[in-house]
CSV table of C-alpha atoms and ligand atoms in Angstrom, one decimal:
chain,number,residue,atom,x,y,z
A,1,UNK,CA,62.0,-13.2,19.0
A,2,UNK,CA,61.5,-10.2,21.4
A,3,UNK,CA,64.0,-8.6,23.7
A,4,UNK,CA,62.7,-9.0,27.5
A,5,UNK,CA,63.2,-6.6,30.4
A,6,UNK,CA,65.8,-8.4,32.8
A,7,UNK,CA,63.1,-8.6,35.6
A,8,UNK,CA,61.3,-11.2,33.9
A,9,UNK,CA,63.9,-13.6,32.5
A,10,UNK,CA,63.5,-15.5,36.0
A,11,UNK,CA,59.8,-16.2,34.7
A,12,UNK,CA,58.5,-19.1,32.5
A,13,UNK,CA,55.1,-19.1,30.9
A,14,UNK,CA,54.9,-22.8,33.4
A,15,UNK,CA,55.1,-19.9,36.0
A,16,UNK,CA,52.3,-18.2,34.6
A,17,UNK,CA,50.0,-20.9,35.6
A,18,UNK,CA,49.2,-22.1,31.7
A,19,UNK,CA,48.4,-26.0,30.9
A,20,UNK,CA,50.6,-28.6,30.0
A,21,UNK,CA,49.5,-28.6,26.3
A,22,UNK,CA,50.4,-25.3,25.7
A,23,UNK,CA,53.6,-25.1,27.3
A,24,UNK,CA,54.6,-27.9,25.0
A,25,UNK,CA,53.1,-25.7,21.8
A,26,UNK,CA,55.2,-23.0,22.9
A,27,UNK,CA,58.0,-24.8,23.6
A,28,UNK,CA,58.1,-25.7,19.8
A,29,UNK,CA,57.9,-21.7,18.8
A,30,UNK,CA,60.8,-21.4,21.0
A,31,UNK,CA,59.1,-18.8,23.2
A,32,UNK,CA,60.8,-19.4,26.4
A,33,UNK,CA,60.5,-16.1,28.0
A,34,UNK,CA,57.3,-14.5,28.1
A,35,UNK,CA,57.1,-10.5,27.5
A,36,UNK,CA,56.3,-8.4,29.8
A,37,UNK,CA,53.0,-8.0,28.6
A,38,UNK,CA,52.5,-12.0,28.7
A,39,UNK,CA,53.7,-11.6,32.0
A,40,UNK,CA,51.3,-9.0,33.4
A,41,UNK,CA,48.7,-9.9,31.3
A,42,UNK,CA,48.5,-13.9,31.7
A,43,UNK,CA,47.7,-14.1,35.4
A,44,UNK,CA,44.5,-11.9,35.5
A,45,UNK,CA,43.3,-13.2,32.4
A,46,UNK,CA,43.7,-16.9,33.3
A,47,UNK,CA,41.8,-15.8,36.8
A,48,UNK,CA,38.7,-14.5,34.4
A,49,UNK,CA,39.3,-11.0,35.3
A,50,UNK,CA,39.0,-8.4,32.5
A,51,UNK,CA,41.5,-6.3,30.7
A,52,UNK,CA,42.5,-3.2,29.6
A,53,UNK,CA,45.9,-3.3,27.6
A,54,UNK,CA,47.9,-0.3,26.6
A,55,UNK,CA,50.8,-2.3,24.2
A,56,UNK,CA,51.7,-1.7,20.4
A,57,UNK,CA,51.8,-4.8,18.1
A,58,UNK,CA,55.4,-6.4,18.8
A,59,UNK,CA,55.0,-6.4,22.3
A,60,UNK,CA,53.6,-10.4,22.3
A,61,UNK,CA,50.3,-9.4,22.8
A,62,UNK,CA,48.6,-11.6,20.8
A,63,UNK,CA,49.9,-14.6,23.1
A,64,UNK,CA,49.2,-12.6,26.1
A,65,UNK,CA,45.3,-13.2,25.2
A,66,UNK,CA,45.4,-16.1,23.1
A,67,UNK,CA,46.4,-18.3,25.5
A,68,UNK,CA,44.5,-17.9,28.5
A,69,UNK,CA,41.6,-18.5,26.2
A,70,UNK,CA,43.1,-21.3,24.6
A,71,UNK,CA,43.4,-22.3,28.5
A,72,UNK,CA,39.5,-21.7,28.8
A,73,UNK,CA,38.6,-23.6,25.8
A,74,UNK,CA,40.9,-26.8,26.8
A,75,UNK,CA,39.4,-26.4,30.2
A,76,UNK,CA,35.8,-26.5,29.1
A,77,UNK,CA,35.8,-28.0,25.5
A,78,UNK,CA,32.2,-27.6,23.8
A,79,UNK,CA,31.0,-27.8,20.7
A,80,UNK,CA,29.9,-24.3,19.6
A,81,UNK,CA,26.1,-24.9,17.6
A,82,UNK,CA,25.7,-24.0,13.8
A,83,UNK,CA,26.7,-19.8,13.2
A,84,UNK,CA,27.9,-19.5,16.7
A,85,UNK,CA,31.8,-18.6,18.1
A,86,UNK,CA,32.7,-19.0,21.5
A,87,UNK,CA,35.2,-16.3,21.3
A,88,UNK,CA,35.0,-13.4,19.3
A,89,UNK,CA,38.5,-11.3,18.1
A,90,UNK,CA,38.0,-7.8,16.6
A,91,UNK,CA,40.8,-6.6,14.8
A,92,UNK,CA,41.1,-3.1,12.7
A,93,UNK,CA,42.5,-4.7,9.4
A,94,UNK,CA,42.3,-7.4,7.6
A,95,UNK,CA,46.2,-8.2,8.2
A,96,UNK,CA,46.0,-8.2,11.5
A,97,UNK,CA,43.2,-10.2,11.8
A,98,UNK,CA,45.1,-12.9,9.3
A,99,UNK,CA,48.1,-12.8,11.6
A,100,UNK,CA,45.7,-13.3,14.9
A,101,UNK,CA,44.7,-16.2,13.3
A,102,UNK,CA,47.7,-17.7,12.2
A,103,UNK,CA,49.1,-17.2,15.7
A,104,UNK,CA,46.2,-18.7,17.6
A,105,UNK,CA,46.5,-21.5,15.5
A,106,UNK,CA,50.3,-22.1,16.1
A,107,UNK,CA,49.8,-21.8,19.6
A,108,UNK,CA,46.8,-24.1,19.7
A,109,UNK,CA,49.1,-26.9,18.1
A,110,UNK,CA,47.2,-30.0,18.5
A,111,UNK,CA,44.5,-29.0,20.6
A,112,UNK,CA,41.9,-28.9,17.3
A,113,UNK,CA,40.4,-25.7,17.8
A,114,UNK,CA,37.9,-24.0,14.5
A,115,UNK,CA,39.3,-20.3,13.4
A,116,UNK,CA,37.1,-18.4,11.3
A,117,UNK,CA,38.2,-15.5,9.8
A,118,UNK,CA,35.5,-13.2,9.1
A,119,UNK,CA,36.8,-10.4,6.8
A,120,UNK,CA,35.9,-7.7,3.9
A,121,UNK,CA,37.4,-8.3,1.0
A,122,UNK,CA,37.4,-11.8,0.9
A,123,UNK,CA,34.4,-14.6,0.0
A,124,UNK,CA,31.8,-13.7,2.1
A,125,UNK,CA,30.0,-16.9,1.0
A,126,UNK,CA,33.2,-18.9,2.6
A,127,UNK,CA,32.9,-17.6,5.7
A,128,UNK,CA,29.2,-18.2,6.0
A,129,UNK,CA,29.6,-21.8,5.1
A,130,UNK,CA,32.7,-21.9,7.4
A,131,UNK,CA,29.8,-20.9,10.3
A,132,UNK,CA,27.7,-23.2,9.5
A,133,UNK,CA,29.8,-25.7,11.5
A,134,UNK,CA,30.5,-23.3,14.5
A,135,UNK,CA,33.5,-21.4,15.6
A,136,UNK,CA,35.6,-21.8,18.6
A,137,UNK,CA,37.4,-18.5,17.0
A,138,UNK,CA,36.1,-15.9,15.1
A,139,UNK,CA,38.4,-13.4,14.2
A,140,UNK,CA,37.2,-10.5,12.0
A,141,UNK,CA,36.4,-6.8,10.9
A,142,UNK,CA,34.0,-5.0,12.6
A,143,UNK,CA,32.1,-4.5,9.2
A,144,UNK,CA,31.9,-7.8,7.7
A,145,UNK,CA,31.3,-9.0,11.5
A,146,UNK,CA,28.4,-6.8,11.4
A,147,UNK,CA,27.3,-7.6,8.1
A,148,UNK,CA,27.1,-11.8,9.2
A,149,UNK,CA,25.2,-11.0,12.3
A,150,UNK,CA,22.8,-9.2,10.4
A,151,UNK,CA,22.0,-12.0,8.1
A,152,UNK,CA,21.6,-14.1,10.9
A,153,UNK,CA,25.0,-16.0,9.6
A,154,UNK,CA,27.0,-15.3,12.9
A,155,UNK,CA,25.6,-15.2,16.0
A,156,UNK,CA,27.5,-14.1,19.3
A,157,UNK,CA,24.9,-14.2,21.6
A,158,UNK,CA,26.9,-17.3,23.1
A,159,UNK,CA,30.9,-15.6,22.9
A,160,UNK,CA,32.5,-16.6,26.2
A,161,UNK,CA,35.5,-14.9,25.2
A,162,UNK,CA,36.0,-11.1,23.4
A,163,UNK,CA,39.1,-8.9,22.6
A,164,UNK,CA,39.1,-5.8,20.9
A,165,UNK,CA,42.4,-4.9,19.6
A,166,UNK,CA,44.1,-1.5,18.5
A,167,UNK,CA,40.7,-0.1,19.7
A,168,UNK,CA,42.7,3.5,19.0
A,169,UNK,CA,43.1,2.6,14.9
A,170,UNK,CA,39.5,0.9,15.1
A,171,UNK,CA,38.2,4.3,16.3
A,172,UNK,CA,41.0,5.9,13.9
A,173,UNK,CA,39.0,4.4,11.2
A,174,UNK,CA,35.9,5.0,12.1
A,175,UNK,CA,34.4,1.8,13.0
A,176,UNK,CA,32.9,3.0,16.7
A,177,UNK,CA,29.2,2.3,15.6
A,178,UNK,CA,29.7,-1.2,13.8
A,179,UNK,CA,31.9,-1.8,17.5
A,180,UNK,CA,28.9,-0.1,19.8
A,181,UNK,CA,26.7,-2.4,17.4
A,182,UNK,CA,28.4,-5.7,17.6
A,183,UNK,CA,29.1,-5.0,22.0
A,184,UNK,CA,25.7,-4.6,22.3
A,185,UNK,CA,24.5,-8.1,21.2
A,186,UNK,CA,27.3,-9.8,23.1
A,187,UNK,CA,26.0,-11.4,26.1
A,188,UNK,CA,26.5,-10.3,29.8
A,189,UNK,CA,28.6,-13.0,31.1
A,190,UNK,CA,31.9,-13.0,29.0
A,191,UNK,CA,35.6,-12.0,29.5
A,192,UNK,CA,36.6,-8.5,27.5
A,193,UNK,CA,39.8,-7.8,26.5
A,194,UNK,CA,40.7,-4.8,25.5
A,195,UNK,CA,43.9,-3.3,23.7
A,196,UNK,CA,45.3,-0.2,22.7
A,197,UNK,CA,48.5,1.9,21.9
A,198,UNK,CA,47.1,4.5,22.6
A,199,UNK,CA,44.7,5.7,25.1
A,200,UNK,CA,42.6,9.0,23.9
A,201,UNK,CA,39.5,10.4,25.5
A,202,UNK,CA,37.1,8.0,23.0
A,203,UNK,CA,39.5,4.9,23.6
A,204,UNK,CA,39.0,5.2,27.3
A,205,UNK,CA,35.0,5.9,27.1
A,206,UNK,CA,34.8,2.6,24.8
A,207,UNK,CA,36.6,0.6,27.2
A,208,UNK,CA,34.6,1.6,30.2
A,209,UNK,CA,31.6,0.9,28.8
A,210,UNK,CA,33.1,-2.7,27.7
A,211,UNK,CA,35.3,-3.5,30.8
A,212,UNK,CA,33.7,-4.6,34.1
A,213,UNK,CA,36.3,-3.9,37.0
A,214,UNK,CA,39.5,-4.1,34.1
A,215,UNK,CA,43.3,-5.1,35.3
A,216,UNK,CA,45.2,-2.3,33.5
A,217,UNK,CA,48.6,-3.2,32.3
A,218,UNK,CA,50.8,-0.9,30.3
A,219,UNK,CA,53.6,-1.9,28.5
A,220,UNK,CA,56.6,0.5,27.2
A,221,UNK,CA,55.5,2.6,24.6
A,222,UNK,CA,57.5,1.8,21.3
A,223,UNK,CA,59.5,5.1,21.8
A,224,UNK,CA,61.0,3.3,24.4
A,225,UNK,CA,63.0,0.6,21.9
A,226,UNK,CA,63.8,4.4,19.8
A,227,UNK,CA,67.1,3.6,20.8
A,228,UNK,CA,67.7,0.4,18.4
A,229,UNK,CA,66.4,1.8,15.3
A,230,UNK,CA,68.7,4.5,13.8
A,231,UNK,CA,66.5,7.5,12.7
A,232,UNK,CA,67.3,10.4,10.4
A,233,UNK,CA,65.6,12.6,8.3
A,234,UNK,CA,66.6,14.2,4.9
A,235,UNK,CA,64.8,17.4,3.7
A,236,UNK,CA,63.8,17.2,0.2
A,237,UNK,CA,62.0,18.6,-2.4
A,238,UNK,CA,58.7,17.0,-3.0
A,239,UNK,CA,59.9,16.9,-6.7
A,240,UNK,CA,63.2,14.9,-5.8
A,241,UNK,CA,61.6,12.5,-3.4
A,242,UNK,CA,61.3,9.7,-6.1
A,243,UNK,CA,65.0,10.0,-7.1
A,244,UNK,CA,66.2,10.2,-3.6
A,245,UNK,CA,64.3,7.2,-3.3
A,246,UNK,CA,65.9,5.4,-6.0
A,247,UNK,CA,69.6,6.3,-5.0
A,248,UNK,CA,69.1,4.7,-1.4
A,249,UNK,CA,67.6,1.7,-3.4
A,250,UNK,CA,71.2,1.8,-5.1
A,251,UNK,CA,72.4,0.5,-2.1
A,252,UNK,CA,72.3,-3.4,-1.9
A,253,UNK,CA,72.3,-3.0,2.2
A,254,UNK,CA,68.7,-1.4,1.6
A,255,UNK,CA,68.0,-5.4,1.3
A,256,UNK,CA,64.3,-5.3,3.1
A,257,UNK,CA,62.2,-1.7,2.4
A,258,UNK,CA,59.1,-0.8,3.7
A,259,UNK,CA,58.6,2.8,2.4
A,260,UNK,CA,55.0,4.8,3.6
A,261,UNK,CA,52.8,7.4,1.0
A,262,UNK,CA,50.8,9.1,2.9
A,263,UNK,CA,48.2,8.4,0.0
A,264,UNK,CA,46.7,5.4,-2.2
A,265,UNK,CA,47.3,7.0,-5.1
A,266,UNK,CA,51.1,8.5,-3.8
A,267,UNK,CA,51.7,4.0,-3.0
A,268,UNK,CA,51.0,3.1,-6.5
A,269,UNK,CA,52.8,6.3,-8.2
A,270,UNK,CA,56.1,5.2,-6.2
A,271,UNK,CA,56.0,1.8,-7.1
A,272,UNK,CA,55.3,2.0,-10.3
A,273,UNK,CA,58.0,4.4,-11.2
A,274,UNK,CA,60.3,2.0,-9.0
A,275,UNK,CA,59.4,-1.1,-11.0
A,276,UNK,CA,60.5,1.3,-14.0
A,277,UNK,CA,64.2,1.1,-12.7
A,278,UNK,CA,63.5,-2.4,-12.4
A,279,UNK,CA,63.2,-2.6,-8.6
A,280,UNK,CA,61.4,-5.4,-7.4
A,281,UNK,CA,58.8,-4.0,-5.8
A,282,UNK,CA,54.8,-4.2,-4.6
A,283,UNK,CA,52.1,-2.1,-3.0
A,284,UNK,CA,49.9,-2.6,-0.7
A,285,UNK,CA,46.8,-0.4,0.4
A,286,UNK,CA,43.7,-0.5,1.2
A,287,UNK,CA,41.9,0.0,-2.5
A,288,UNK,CA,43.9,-3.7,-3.2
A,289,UNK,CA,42.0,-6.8,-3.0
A,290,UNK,CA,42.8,-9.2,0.0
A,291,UNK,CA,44.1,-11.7,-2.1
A,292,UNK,CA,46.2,-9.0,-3.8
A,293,UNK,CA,47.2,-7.7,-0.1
A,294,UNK,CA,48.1,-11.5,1.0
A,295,UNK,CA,50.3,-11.5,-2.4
A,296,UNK,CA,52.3,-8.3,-2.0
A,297,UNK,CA,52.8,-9.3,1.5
A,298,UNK,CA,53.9,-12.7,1.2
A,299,UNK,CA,56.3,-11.6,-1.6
A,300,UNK,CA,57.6,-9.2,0.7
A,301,UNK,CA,58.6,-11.7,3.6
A,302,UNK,CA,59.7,-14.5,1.1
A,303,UNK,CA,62.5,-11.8,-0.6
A,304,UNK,CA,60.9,-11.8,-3.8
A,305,UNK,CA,59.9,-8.2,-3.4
A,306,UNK,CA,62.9,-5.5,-2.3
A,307,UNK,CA,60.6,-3.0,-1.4
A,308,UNK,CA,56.6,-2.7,-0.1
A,309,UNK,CA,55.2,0.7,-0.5
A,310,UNK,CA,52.2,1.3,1.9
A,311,UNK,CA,49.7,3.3,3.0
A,312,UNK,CA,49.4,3.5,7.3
A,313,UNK,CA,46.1,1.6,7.2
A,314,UNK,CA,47.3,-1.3,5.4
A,315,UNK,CA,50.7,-1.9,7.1
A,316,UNK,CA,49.5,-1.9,10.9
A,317,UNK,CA,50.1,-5.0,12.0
A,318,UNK,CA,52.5,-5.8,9.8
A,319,UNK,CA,54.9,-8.1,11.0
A,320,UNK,CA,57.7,-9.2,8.9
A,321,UNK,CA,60.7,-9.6,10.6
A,322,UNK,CA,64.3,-8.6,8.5
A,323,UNK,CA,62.7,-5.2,7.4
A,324,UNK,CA,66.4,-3.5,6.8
A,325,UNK,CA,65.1,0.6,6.5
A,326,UNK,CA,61.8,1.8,6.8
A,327,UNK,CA,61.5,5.1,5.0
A,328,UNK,CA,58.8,7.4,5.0
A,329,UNK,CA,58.7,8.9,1.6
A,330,UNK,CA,55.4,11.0,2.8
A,331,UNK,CA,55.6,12.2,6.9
A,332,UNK,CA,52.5,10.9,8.4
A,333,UNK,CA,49.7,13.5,9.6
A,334,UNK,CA,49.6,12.0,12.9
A,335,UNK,CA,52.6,12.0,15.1
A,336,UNK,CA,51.9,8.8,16.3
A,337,UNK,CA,52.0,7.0,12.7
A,338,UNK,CA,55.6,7.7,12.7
A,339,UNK,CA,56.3,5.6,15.9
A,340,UNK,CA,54.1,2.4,14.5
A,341,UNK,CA,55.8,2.8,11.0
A,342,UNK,CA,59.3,2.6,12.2
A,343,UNK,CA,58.9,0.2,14.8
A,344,UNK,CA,58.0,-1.9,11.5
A,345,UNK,CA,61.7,-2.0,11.3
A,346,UNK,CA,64.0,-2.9,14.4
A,347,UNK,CA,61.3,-5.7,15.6
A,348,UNK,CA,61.3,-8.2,17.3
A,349,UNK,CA,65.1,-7.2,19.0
A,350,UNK,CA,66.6,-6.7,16.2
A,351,UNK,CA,68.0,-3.6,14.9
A,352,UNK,CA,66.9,-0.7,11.9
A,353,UNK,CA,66.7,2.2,10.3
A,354,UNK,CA,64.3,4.7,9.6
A,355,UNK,CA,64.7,7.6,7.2
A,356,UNK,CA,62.0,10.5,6.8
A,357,UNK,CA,61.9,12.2,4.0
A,358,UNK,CA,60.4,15.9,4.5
A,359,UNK,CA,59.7,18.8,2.1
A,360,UNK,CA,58.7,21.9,2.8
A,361,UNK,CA,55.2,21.4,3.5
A,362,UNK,CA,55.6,18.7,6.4
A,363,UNK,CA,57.6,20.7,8.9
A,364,UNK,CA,55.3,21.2,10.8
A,365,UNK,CA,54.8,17.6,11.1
A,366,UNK,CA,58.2,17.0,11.3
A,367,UNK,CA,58.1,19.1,14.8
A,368,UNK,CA,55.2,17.8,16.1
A,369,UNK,CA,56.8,14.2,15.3
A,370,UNK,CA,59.9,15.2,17.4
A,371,UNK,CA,57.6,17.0,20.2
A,372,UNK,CA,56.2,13.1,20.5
A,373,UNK,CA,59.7,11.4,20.2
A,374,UNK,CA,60.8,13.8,22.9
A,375,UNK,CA,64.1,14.4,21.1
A,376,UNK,CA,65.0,15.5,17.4
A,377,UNK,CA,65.7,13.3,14.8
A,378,UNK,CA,69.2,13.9,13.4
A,379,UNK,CA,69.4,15.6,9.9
A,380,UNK,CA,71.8,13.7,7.4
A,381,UNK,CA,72.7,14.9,3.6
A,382,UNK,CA,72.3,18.7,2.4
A,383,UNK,CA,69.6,21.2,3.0
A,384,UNK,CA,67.9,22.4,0.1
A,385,UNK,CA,68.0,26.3,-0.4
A,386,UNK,CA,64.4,26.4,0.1
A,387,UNK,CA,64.3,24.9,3.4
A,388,UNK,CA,67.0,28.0,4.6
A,389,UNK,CA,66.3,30.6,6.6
A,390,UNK,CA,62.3,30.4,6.1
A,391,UNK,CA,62.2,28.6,9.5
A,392,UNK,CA,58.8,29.4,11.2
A,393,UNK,CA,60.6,27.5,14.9
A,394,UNK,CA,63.3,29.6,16.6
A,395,UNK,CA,65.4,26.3,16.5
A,396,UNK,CA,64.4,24.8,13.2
A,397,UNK,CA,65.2,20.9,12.6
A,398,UNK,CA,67.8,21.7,9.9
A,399,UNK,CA,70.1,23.7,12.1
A,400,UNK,CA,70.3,21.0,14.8
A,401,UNK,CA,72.1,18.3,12.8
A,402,UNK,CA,74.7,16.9,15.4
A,403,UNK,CA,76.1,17.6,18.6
A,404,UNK,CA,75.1,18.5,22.2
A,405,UNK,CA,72.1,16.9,23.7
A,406,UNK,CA,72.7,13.5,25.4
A,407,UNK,CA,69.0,12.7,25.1
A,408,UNK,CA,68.0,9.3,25.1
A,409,UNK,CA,67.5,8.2,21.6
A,410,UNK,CA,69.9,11.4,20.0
A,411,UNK,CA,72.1,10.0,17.2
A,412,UNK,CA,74.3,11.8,15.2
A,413,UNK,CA,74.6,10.6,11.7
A,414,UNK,CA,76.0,7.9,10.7
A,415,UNK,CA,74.0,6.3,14.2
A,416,UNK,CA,76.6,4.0,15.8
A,417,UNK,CA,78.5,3.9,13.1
A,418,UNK,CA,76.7,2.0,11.2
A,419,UNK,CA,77.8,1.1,7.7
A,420,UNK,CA,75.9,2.4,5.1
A,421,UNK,CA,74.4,5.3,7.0
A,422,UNK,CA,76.1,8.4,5.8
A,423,UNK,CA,76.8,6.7,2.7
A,424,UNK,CA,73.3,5.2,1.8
A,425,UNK,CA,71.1,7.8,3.7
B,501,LIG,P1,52.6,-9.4,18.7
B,501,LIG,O1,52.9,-8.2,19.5
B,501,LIG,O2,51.6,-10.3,19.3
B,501,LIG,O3,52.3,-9.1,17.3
B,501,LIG,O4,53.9,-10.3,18.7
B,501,LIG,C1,55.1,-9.9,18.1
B,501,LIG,C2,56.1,-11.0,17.7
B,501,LIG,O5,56.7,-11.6,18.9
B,501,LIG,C3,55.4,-12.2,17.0
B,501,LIG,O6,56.2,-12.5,15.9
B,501,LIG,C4,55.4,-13.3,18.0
B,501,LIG,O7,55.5,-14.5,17.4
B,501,LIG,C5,56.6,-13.0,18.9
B,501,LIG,N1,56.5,-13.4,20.3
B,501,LIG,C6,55.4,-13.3,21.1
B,501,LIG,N2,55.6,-13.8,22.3
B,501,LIG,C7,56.9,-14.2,22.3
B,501,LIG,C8,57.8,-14.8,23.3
B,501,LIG,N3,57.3,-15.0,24.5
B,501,LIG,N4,59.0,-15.1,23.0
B,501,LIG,C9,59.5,-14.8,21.7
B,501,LIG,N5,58.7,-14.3,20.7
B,501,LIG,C10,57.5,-14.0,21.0
């Protein structure tokens, strides 16, 4: 469940103008109150207007689109013809474009709509012979998208309804000319959608050329929920990062662990030496096949595996709720990867921890990280000789530890006195 801003708590999605047969659908998810983004979003989409979305994954935007096209669809029912979708979803990994799916189809209940999920990594022959029947949905990759329309096995010529989301990872990942490619043969008349985190130079250029006359909505950046997830950061040698690893794992309140390499290679080295101290434990990148990915993943939310070591590109969109500590064994080499990977714990409401490991090679991410937060992240255990008195910032991280400040998301270790933190962390 998410946490909504008091201004909307007076609003129901019946407010919001939606049909009857969804209301009951999301009555039995128990979504009462619509996010802000649902709230902002719903209106102009229900009115056919298009939209450019600047929300992170947890906000609730996936309803926020789904259902005014589920509204369309009801509203208009049609059989799509053989290889042809009438809505089109573009989504940067195959995870997210699983969890797109399974959402639409929860919220679609009993209205019997066709999903297709068109993906890399899994049987392309599938998916083809899933077309030949038509899609309402087809949510997909941008490369195996492209790939079925060049066979001729997917046509959108006749997509009513298109949304591109995390357009800033797409572009992050380099899929700009499969997107330019796939845009170009969608037809004239249609609804866009388009949603971001982020909204860089390239992100904004795409959407213009996508959007006609776009309702902008922004949503609360996910620094803005900082507050409920406890950060700190323990400086480390790069040589002692696996055992200070396995000490935290020591500590039965570490009951749900997402931890981030900043490499492939560095996912599988961690989680093989941790499944040598018999940690229960899985990986998931993006070298692993999907059905390996829909494993580790499943494993993860079921409890059978502690721990999920990941790379950034496979765990966007993750959504498991429960996640107890997310700890970044590697810091990210974007800034803004830290914000997505700890708002993987904390979701949905609830509250977490986040613990960054950083050698002496990654201060100067670690800065730029806290240049982004707007505030420092509290330093908890020792500091290393190495890290002394080499500092390159007149105000180096390690010699702020507690105190002062009154910034917005400052903790001093333990955060809130939380159990566990001094001792575990
Ligand atoms: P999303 O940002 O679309 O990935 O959604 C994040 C999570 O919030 C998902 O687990 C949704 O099921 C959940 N969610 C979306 N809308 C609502 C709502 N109005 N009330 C409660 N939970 C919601």
């Amino acid at each position: 469940m998410l946490e909504h801003s008091s201004l909307v708590t007076s609003l129901n999605f019946a407010g919001l103008g939606l049909p009857d047969t969804l209301l009951h659908a999301l009555t039995a998810h128990k979504f009462t109150v619509p996010t802000p983004i649902q709230v902002d979003a719903i209106p102009p989409l229900l009115a056919g207007k298009d939209l450019l979305g600047i929300a992170q994954t947890g906000s609730g935007k996936t309803a926020a689109f789904v259902l005014p096209i589920l509204t369309h669809l009801l509203a208009e029912p049609r059989r799509p013809g053989p290889f042809q979708t009438r809505v089109l979803i573009l989504a940067p990994t195959r995870e997210l474009a699983l969890q797109i799916d399974e959402a639409t189809r929860g919220l679609a209940a009993g209205a019997r709509m066709r999903t297709v999920v068109i993906i890399g990594g899994a049987s392309r022959y599938k998916q083809c012979e899933a077309m030949r029947r038509g899609a309402d949905f087809v949510i997909g990759t941008p490369g195996r998208i492209r790939d079925l329309m060049n066979t001729r096995e997917l046509s959108i010529g006749t997509v009513e309804r298109f949304v591109l989301d995390e357009a800033d990872r797409m572009l992050d990942l380099g899929f700009i000319r499969d997107i330019r490619h796939i845009v170009a043969a969608l037809p004239a008349r249609r609804q866009s959608c388009l949603f971001s985190a982020t909204m860089p130079a390239d992100v904004a250029q795409l959407a213009n050329g996508l959007l006609r006359d776009p309702v902008r909505v922004e949503i609360a950046r996910e620094e803005a929920t900082a507050p409920k997830i406890a950060q700190s950061v323990r400086f480390v040698p790069t040589s002692g990062k696996q055992a200070l690893l396995a000490e935290l794992l020591s500590h039965p309140g570490f009951s749900r662990v997402l931890v981030f390499t900043r490499t492939k290679h560095g996912a599988n080295k961690v989680a093989e030496r941790l499944e040598a101290t018999g940690v229960q434990v899985d990986a998931i990148h993006g070298n692993k096949s999907q059905p390996q990915r829909e494993r580790a993943l499943r494993d993860f939310r079921n409890g059978r595996a502690r721990v999920l070591v990941a790379t950034d590109i496979a765990a966007r969109g993750i959504d498991v709720t429960g996640v107890s500590h997310v700890i970044n064994f590697d810091l990210p080499a974007e800034p803004e990867s830290y914000v997505h990977r700890i708002g993987r714990t904390a979701r949905a409401g609830a509250e977490g921890i986040a613990i960054a490991f950083c050698d002496a090679t990654e201060r100067a991410t670690l800065r730029a990280i806290e240049r982004l937060l707007g505030d420092k992240i509290p330093v908890v255990g020792d500091i290393p000789a190495e890290f002394q008195g080499r500092g390159d910032s007149p105000n180096p991280a390690w010699k702020r530890g507690g105190g002062g400040g009154g910034d917005r998301n400052r903790r001093n270790p333990p955060p809130r006195g939380r159990q566990g933190m001094r001792s575990a962390a």
